[in-house]
C-alpha cells in the first residue's frame, strides 16, 4: 500500500482552483499527534477547537466546520472513526459527533507502517505541505500542529529563475512598502511571492509574482494583504493592530498603488489577483487609508 500516493490523492472538493485544505489540515494534525502519542485517539469534542483554529488560520476565508473532514477523511483510507457505540462515524453533524463520543485516529495499517518506517511521516508531511500550502507557511504550520521539523527538509523544486526575474522586475524593492535592504550587493529580506500559489497551478512567471519583503510576504500568504483593482493594496478588515508599527507597516497600506513593476515587464495578471482574493484574502478590504 503506497501511503504517499494516498496522501497525494486525498479526495478534496475542487473547482477552478478553489482551495479546500480541510482534509490535509486534519491529517497534518493527526500526524503531529501521532508523533506525540502513537496509540492515542483524537476525541472530536476535545480537538474541535484546535481544528477550528487551524481552519481559520490556514483555510479559505469562508466559514467552515472541522466536522466535515473528521467524518469524510475516512473515505481516503488513512483515518478511522469510532464512537462510544462502536466503529463508524455518526456523520457530519457537530452535535452528533460530540454526543456520540466520536474519536478518530490513523488507521491501524498506517500506524504500523509508521512504526516500521519512521521517515514515512516526514515524507507524508512534505506531500501535504507542498500540495496545499506555500513554502512561507510550512514551518509555522508544522509548529501549529506539533510536528517536529527535523524530517521536513526536502521540498519540490520550483523554477529558481523566477526569484531573480521577479526581483529584477520590481527593481529589488518590496512592492508594498519599498523596502530595498542589501548587505553589499546581496538583497536581504526580499522574496519573490507567488500570487496564485504554486500548489494550485500558479506558474513560475513574472505575471504571477510580486517582490515583497519578508513581513509583507507572510501577511500576503496569510490573507491579511491582497492586490485589488488598479493594482492597489488591500488590507483585510479582520486584521487588528493597535501599535504604531502595525499602523505604519500594515494599516497605512490600504489603497496604495503597488510599487512597480518597471516598464516593459508584466504586472500581476488579473486572473491570479482574483484567485488570491477569492482563496486567500480574508473577508472584506478596509477603505483606503
mmCIF file of C-alpha atoms in Angstrom:
data_model
loop_
_atom_site.group_PDB
_atom_site.id
_atom_site.type_symbol
_atom_site.label_atom_id
_atom_site.label_comp_id
_atom_site.label_asym_id
_atom_site.label_seq_id
_atom_site.Cartn_x
_atom_site.Cartn_y
_atom_site.Cartn_z
ATOM 1 C CA UNK A 1 0.000 0.000 0.000
ATOM 2 C CA UNK A 2 1.516 3.322 -1.108
ATOM 3 C CA UNK A 3 0.785 5.766 1.691
ATOM 4 C CA UNK A 4 2.437 8.659 -0.134
ATOM 5 C CA UNK A 5 0.146 8.127 -3.094
ATOM 6 C CA UNK A 6 -2.889 8.050 -0.828
ATOM 7 C CA UNK A 7 -1.703 11.229 0.848
ATOM 8 C CA UNK A 8 -1.249 12.933 -2.511
ATOM 9 C CA UNK A 9 -4.684 11.863 -3.718
ATOM 10 C CA UNK A 10 -6.903 12.873 -0.797
ATOM 11 C CA UNK A 11 -10.394 13.431 -2.159
ATOM 12 C CA UNK A 12 -10.972 17.181 -1.989
ATOM 13 C CA UNK A 13 -13.743 19.311 -3.406
ATOM 14 C CA UNK A 14 -12.121 21.086 -6.311
ATOM 15 C CA UNK A 15 -13.290 23.508 -8.970
ATOM 16 C CA UNK A 16 -11.363 26.206 -10.803
ATOM 17 C CA UNK A 17 -8.544 26.339 -8.265
ATOM 18 C CA UNK A 18 -10.793 26.650 -5.196
ATOM 19 C CA UNK A 19 -8.908 25.744 -2.019
ATOM 20 C CA UNK A 20 -10.278 23.005 0.234
ATOM 21 C CA UNK A 21 -7.469 22.208 2.700
ATOM 22 C CA UNK A 22 -9.769 20.686 5.348
ATOM 23 C CA UNK A 23 -8.601 17.072 4.977
ATOM 24 C CA UNK A 24 -4.884 17.963 4.628
ATOM 25 C CA UNK A 25 -5.080 20.066 7.802
ATOM 26 C CA UNK A 26 -6.764 17.257 9.744
ATOM 27 C CA UNK A 27 -4.216 14.712 8.505
ATOM 28 C CA UNK A 28 -1.319 17.025 9.413
ATOM 29 C CA UNK A 29 -2.842 17.462 12.869
ATOM 30 C CA UNK A 30 -3.276 13.682 13.232
ATOM 31 C CA UNK A 31 0.342 13.052 12.190
ATOM 32 C CA UNK A 32 1.518 15.614 14.737
ATOM 33 C CA UNK A 33 -0.495 13.947 17.480
ATOM 34 C CA UNK A 34 0.816 10.538 16.356
ATOM 35 C CA UNK A 35 4.365 11.792 16.913
ATOM 36 C CA UNK A 36 3.404 12.641 20.492
ATOM 37 C CA UNK A 37 1.244 9.582 21.251
ATOM 38 C CA UNK A 38 1.269 6.806 18.662
ATOM 39 C CA UNK A 39 -1.693 4.965 20.188
ATOM 40 C CA UNK A 40 -3.823 7.910 21.264
ATOM 41 C CA UNK A 41 -7.239 8.781 19.855
ATOM 42 C CA UNK A 42 -8.480 12.253 18.941
ATOM 43 C CA UNK A 43 -11.847 12.729 20.564
ATOM 44 C CA UNK A 44 -13.837 15.220 18.493
ATOM 45 C CA UNK A 45 -15.150 17.186 21.461
ATOM 46 C CA UNK A 46 -11.571 17.627 22.729
ATOM 47 C CA UNK A 47 -9.820 18.568 19.478
ATOM 48 C CA UNK A 48 -12.673 20.530 17.868
ATOM 49 C CA UNK A 49 -11.335 23.942 18.938
ATOM 50 C CA UNK A 50 -7.799 23.105 17.763
ATOM 51 C CA UNK A 51 -9.147 22.088 14.357
ATOM 52 C CA UNK A 52 -11.327 25.201 14.140
ATOM 53 C CA UNK A 53 -8.291 27.403 14.758
ATOM 54 C CA UNK A 54 -6.343 25.627 12.021
ATOM 55 C CA UNK A 55 -9.174 26.125 9.534
ATOM 56 C CA UNK A 56 -9.495 29.809 10.431
ATOM 57 C CA UNK A 57 -5.747 30.367 10.251
ATOM 58 C CA UNK A 58 -4.858 28.305 7.181
ATOM 59 C CA UNK A 59 -8.154 27.658 5.405
ATOM 60 C CA UNK A 60 -10.017 29.860 2.928
ATOM 61 C CA UNK A 61 -11.863 32.920 4.136
ATOM 62 C CA UNK A 62 -15.342 31.377 4.142
ATOM 63 C CA UNK A 63 -16.567 29.870 7.448
ATOM 64 C CA UNK A 64 -16.450 26.083 7.793
ATOM 65 C CA UNK A 65 -16.510 23.329 10.403
ATOM 66 C CA UNK A 66 -14.000 20.594 11.286
ATOM 67 C CA UNK A 67 -16.871 18.107 11.421
ATOM 68 C CA UNK A 68 -16.703 17.614 7.650
ATOM 69 C CA UNK A 69 -13.078 16.427 7.367
ATOM 70 C CA UNK A 70 -13.408 14.491 10.638
ATOM 71 C CA UNK A 71 -16.134 12.370 9.005
ATOM 72 C CA UNK A 72 -15.098 12.403 5.339
ATOM 73 C CA UNK A 73 -11.366 11.645 5.739
ATOM 74 C CA UNK A 74 -12.438 8.047 6.490
ATOM 75 C CA UNK A 75 -13.147 7.579 2.762
ATOM 76 C CA UNK A 76 -9.467 8.100 1.925
ATOM 77 C CA UNK A 77 -8.314 5.018 3.828
ATOM 78 C CA UNK A 78 -5.948 6.836 6.196
ATOM 79 C CA UNK A 79 -8.330 7.676 9.054
ATOM 80 C CA UNK A 80 -10.868 5.799 11.144
ATOM 81 C CA UNK A 81 -13.656 6.994 13.436
ATOM 82 C CA UNK A 82 -15.459 5.179 16.211
ATOM 83 C CA UNK A 83 -17.994 6.242 18.803
ATOM 84 C CA UNK A 84 -18.977 5.070 22.263
ATOM 85 C CA UNK A 85 -21.261 2.602 20.477
ATOM 86 C CA UNK A 86 -18.663 1.044 18.186
ATOM 87 C CA UNK A 87 -16.852 1.548 14.856
ATOM 88 C CA UNK A 88 -18.059 4.106 12.326
ATOM 89 C CA UNK A 89 -18.730 7.820 12.172
ATOM 90 C CA UNK A 90 -22.154 9.216 13.092
ATOM 91 C CA UNK A 91 -21.954 11.696 10.198
ATOM 92 C CA UNK A 92 -21.007 15.329 9.734
ATOM 93 C CA UNK A 93 -23.314 16.800 12.357
ATOM 94 C CA UNK A 94 -21.349 18.615 15.061
ATOM 95 C CA UNK A 95 -23.863 17.677 17.767
ATOM 96 C CA UNK A 96 -23.861 14.026 16.655
ATOM 97 C CA UNK A 97 -20.060 13.828 16.784
ATOM 98 C CA UNK A 98 -19.999 15.353 20.254
ATOM 99 C CA UNK A 99 -22.805 13.354 21.865
ATOM 100 C CA UNK A 100 -21.715 10.046 20.328
ATOM 101 C CA UNK A 101 -18.219 10.447 21.753
ATOM 102 C CA UNK A 102 -16.708 10.244 18.263
ATOM 103 C CA UNK A 103 -12.946 9.722 18.218
ATOM 104 C CA UNK A 104 -10.606 9.378 15.258
ATOM 105 C CA UNK A 105 -7.069 8.240 14.587
ATOM 106 C CA UNK A 106 -4.867 6.967 11.789
ATOM 107 C CA UNK A 107 -5.908 3.536 10.517
ATOM 108 C CA UNK A 108 -4.001 0.557 12.049
ATOM 109 C CA UNK A 109 -2.198 -0.230 8.775
ATOM 110 C CA UNK A 110 -0.812 3.314 8.548
ATOM 111 C CA UNK A 111 0.217 3.315 12.204
ATOM 112 C CA UNK A 112 2.035 0.020 11.621
ATOM 113 C CA UNK A 113 3.773 1.447 8.529
ATOM 114 C CA UNK A 114 4.905 4.497 10.513
ATOM 115 C CA UNK A 115 6.324 2.268 13.243
ATOM 116 C CA UNK A 116 8.243 0.192 10.679
ATOM 117 C CA UNK A 117 9.473 3.250 8.777
ATOM 118 C CA UNK A 118 9.556 6.407 10.922
ATOM 119 C CA UNK A 119 10.807 8.526 7.995
ATOM 120 C CA UNK A 120 7.476 7.926 6.240
ATOM 121 C CA UNK A 121 5.846 10.524 8.462
ATOM 122 C CA UNK A 122 8.168 13.268 7.232
ATOM 123 C CA UNK A 123 7.560 12.309 3.600
ATOM 124 C CA UNK A 124 3.789 12.396 4.102
ATOM 125 C CA UNK A 125 4.079 15.826 5.704
ATOM 126 C CA UNK A 126 6.138 17.108 2.764
ATOM 127 C CA UNK A 127 3.476 15.918 0.310
ATOM 128 C CA UNK A 128 0.677 17.609 2.286
ATOM 129 C CA UNK A 129 2.598 20.873 2.595
ATOM 130 C CA UNK A 130 3.810 21.049 -0.995
ATOM 131 C CA UNK A 131 0.413 20.266 -2.491
ATOM 132 C CA UNK A 132 -1.666 22.566 -0.325
ATOM 133 C CA UNK A 133 0.347 25.482 1.094
ATOM 134 C CA UNK A 134 3.068 27.955 0.013
ATOM 135 C CA UNK A 135 6.593 27.452 1.383
ATOM 136 C CA UNK A 136 6.351 30.600 3.522
ATOM 137 C CA UNK A 137 3.776 28.833 5.734
ATOM 138 C CA UNK A 138 5.379 25.388 6.017
ATOM 139 C CA UNK A 139 7.468 25.949 9.137
ATOM 140 C CA UNK A 140 4.802 27.716 11.179
ATOM 141 C CA UNK A 141 2.155 25.193 10.094
ATOM 142 C CA UNK A 142 4.322 22.337 11.354
ATOM 143 C CA UNK A 143 4.680 24.170 14.654
ATOM 144 C CA UNK A 144 0.913 24.737 14.798
ATOM 145 C CA UNK A 145 0.156 21.011 14.503
ATOM 146 C CA UNK A 146 3.042 19.915 16.728
ATOM 147 C CA UNK A 147 5.147 18.196 14.070
ATOM 148 C CA UNK A 148 8.888 18.033 14.580
ATOM 149 C CA UNK A 149 10.548 19.960 11.775
ATOM 150 C CA UNK A 150 13.538 17.634 11.524
ATOM 151 C CA UNK A 151 12.013 15.310 8.901
ATOM 152 C CA UNK A 152 10.562 18.193 6.882
ATOM 153 C CA UNK A 153 13.601 19.315 4.943
ATOM 154 C CA UNK A 154 13.396 18.433 1.267
ATOM 155 C CA UNK A 155 10.838 20.183 -0.904
ATOM 156 C CA UNK A 156 9.920 20.006 -4.546
ATOM 157 C CA UNK A 157 11.992 22.362 -6.614
ATOM 158 C CA UNK A 158 10.409 25.383 -8.260
ATOM 159 C CA UNK A 159 11.967 27.330 -11.125
ATOM 160 C CA UNK A 160 14.931 29.035 -9.490
ATOM 161 C CA UNK A 161 14.971 31.714 -12.177
ATOM 162 C CA UNK A 162 11.661 33.146 -11.006
ATOM 163 C CA UNK A 163 13.135 34.837 -7.953
ATOM 164 C CA UNK A 164 15.704 36.717 -9.991
ATOM 165 C CA UNK A 165 13.173 37.647 -12.683
ATOM 166 C CA UNK A 166 10.618 38.950 -10.170
ATOM 167 C CA UNK A 167 13.122 40.863 -8.046
ATOM 168 C CA UNK A 168 14.573 42.428 -11.202
ATOM 169 C CA UNK A 169 11.101 43.390 -12.457
ATOM 170 C CA UNK A 170 10.429 45.203 -9.174
ATOM 171 C CA UNK A 171 13.939 46.678 -9.059
ATOM 172 C CA UNK A 172 14.747 44.895 -5.809
ATOM 173 C CA UNK A 173 12.100 46.755 -3.798
ATOM 174 C CA UNK A 174 9.121 45.484 -1.847
ATOM 175 C CA UNK A 175 6.076 46.308 -3.968
ATOM 176 C CA UNK A 176 4.086 47.130 -0.824
ATOM 177 C CA UNK A 177 6.441 49.244 1.286
ATOM 178 C CA UNK A 178 9.500 49.979 -0.869
ATOM 179 C CA UNK A 179 11.994 48.196 1.410
ATOM 180 C CA UNK A 180 15.233 47.576 -0.519
ATOM 181 C CA UNK A 181 17.831 46.394 2.019
ATOM 182 C CA UNK A 182 21.150 44.881 0.982
ATOM 183 C CA UNK A 183 24.343 43.597 2.502
ATOM 184 C CA UNK A 184 26.905 44.704 -0.022
ATOM 185 C CA UNK A 185 25.382 43.745 -3.370
ATOM 186 C CA UNK A 186 23.175 40.998 -1.945
ATOM 187 C CA UNK A 187 19.483 41.791 -1.250
ATOM 188 C CA UNK A 188 18.362 40.845 2.254
ATOM 189 C CA UNK A 189 14.786 40.111 3.296
ATOM 190 C CA UNK A 190 13.335 40.356 -0.233
ATOM 191 C CA UNK A 191 11.402 37.434 -1.689
ATOM 192 C CA UNK A 192 9.501 36.501 -4.847
ATOM 193 C CA UNK A 193 5.933 35.759 -3.756
ATOM 194 C CA UNK A 194 3.565 33.683 -5.863
ATOM 195 C CA UNK A 195 0.156 35.374 -6.120
ATOM 196 C CA UNK A 196 -1.666 32.223 -7.199
ATOM 197 C CA UNK A 197 0.035 29.561 -5.098
ATOM 198 C CA UNK A 198 2.314 27.139 -6.889
ATOM 199 C CA UNK A 199 0.429 24.255 -5.221
ATOM 200 C CA UNK A 200 -2.728 25.394 -7.037
ATOM 201 C CA UNK A 201 -1.383 25.765 -10.539
ATOM 202 C CA UNK A 202 0.322 29.120 -10.105
ATOM 203 C CA UNK A 203 3.034 29.404 -12.793
ATOM 204 C CA UNK A 204 6.628 30.414 -12.154
ATOM 205 C CA UNK A 205 6.206 33.597 -14.183
ATOM 206 C CA UNK A 206 6.624 37.313 -13.503
ATOM 207 C CA UNK A 207 2.898 37.821 -14.156
ATOM 208 C CA UNK A 208 2.175 35.595 -11.163
ATOM 209 C CA UNK A 209 4.843 37.080 -8.932
ATOM 210 C CA UNK A 210 5.486 40.126 -6.826
ATOM 211 C CA UNK A 211 8.599 41.209 -4.932
ATOM 212 C CA UNK A 212 7.829 41.510 -1.219
ATOM 213 C CA UNK A 213 9.811 41.940 1.968
ATOM 214 C CA UNK A 214 9.663 39.008 4.391
ATOM 215 C CA UNK A 215 6.972 40.637 6.570
ATOM 216 C CA UNK A 216 4.631 41.510 3.753
ATOM 217 C CA UNK A 217 5.191 38.147 2.042
ATOM 218 C CA UNK A 218 3.995 36.371 5.185
ATOM 219 C CA UNK A 219 0.993 38.698 5.556
ATOM 220 C CA UNK A 220 0.159 38.247 1.860
ATOM 221 C CA UNK A 221 0.197 34.447 2.174
ATOM 222 C CA UNK A 222 -1.882 34.636 5.366
ATOM 223 C CA UNK A 223 -4.603 36.668 3.643
ATOM 224 C CA UNK A 224 -4.019 39.907 5.558
ATOM 225 C CA UNK A 225 -2.939 41.693 2.376
ATOM 226 C CA UNK A 226 -4.076 41.413 -1.225
ATOM 227 C CA UNK A 227 -3.883 43.142 -4.587
ATOM 228 C CA UNK A 228 -7.084 44.695 -5.882
ATOM 229 C CA UNK A 229 -8.312 46.566 -8.935
ATOM 230 C CA UNK A 230 -5.850 49.045 -10.338
ATOM 231 C CA UNK A 231 -3.085 47.077 -8.605
ATOM 232 C CA UNK A 232 -3.854 48.766 -5.302
ATOM 233 C CA UNK A 233 -3.093 47.143 -1.949
ATOM 234 C CA UNK A 234 -5.927 45.551 0.005
ATOM 235 C CA UNK A 235 -5.815 45.242 3.801
ATOM 236 C CA UNK A 236 -8.246 42.846 5.460
ATOM 237 C CA UNK A 237 -10.794 44.264 7.900
ATOM 238 C CA UNK A 238 -10.069 41.211 10.065
ATOM 239 C CA UNK A 239 -6.528 42.393 10.755
ATOM 240 C CA UNK A 240 -6.247 44.160 14.100
ATOM 241 C CA UNK A 241 -3.177 46.081 15.237
ATOM 242 C CA UNK A 242 -3.009 48.995 17.655
ATOM 243 C CA UNK A 243 0.722 49.713 17.723
ATOM 244 C CA UNK A 244 2.403 52.415 15.698
ATOM 245 C CA UNK A 245 4.272 49.672 13.832
ATOM 246 C CA UNK A 246 1.023 47.898 12.857
ATOM 247 C CA UNK A 247 -0.460 51.167 11.637
ATOM 248 C CA UNK A 248 2.630 52.151 9.664
ATOM 249 C CA UNK A 249 3.547 48.775 8.159
ATOM 250 C CA UNK A 250 0.075 47.316 7.544
ATOM 251 C CA UNK A 251 -2.980 49.534 8.026
ATOM 252 C CA UNK A 252 -1.498 52.523 6.216
ATOM 253 C CA UNK A 253 -1.012 50.407 3.083
ATOM 254 C CA UNK A 254 -4.754 50.233 2.332
ATOM 255 C CA UNK A 255 -5.449 51.676 -1.094
ATOM 256 C CA UNK A 256 -1.841 52.420 -2.007
ATOM 257 C CA UNK A 257 -0.701 51.505 -5.534
ATOM 258 C CA UNK A 258 1.920 48.786 -5.900
ATOM 259 C CA UNK A 259 5.491 49.965 -6.341
ATOM 260 C CA UNK A 260 6.489 48.569 -9.748
ATOM 261 C CA UNK A 261 6.992 46.605 -11.815
ATOM 262 C CA UNK A 262 9.255 48.568 -14.088
ATOM 263 C CA UNK A 263 8.122 49.472 -17.599
ATOM 264 C CA UNK A 264 8.277 46.627 -20.080
ATOM 265 C CA UNK A 265 7.644 43.828 -17.559
ATOM 266 C CA UNK A 266 4.386 42.048 -16.774
ATOM 267 C CA UNK A 267 2.255 43.293 -13.863
ATOM 268 C CA UNK A 268 0.331 40.748 -11.807
ATOM 269 C CA UNK A 269 -2.290 39.198 -14.083
ATOM 270 C CA UNK A 270 -5.942 39.792 -13.218
ATOM 271 C CA UNK A 271 -6.764 36.062 -13.035
ATOM 272 C CA UNK A 272 -4.073 35.465 -10.412
ATOM 273 C CA UNK A 273 -5.144 38.522 -8.389
ATOM 274 C CA UNK A 274 -8.725 37.255 -8.439
ATOM 275 C CA UNK A 275 -7.657 33.782 -7.302
ATOM 276 C CA UNK A 276 -5.744 35.215 -4.345
ATOM 277 C CA UNK A 277 -8.658 37.451 -3.317
ATOM 278 C CA UNK A 278 -11.100 34.550 -3.524
ATOM 279 C CA UNK A 279 -8.985 31.828 -1.956
ATOM 280 C CA UNK A 280 -6.519 33.511 0.414
ATOM 281 C CA UNK A 281 -7.579 37.053 1.319
ATOM 282 C CA UNK A 282 -9.683 37.161 4.490
ATOM 283 C CA UNK A 283 -13.021 38.946 4.480
ATOM 284 C CA UNK A 284 -13.565 42.452 3.144
ATOM 285 C CA UNK A 285 -10.961 45.113 2.488
ATOM 286 C CA UNK A 286 -10.533 48.222 4.605
ATOM 287 C CA UNK A 287 -11.187 51.579 2.959
ATOM 288 C CA UNK A 288 -8.166 53.437 1.628
ATOM 289 C CA UNK A 289 -6.056 54.986 4.369
#
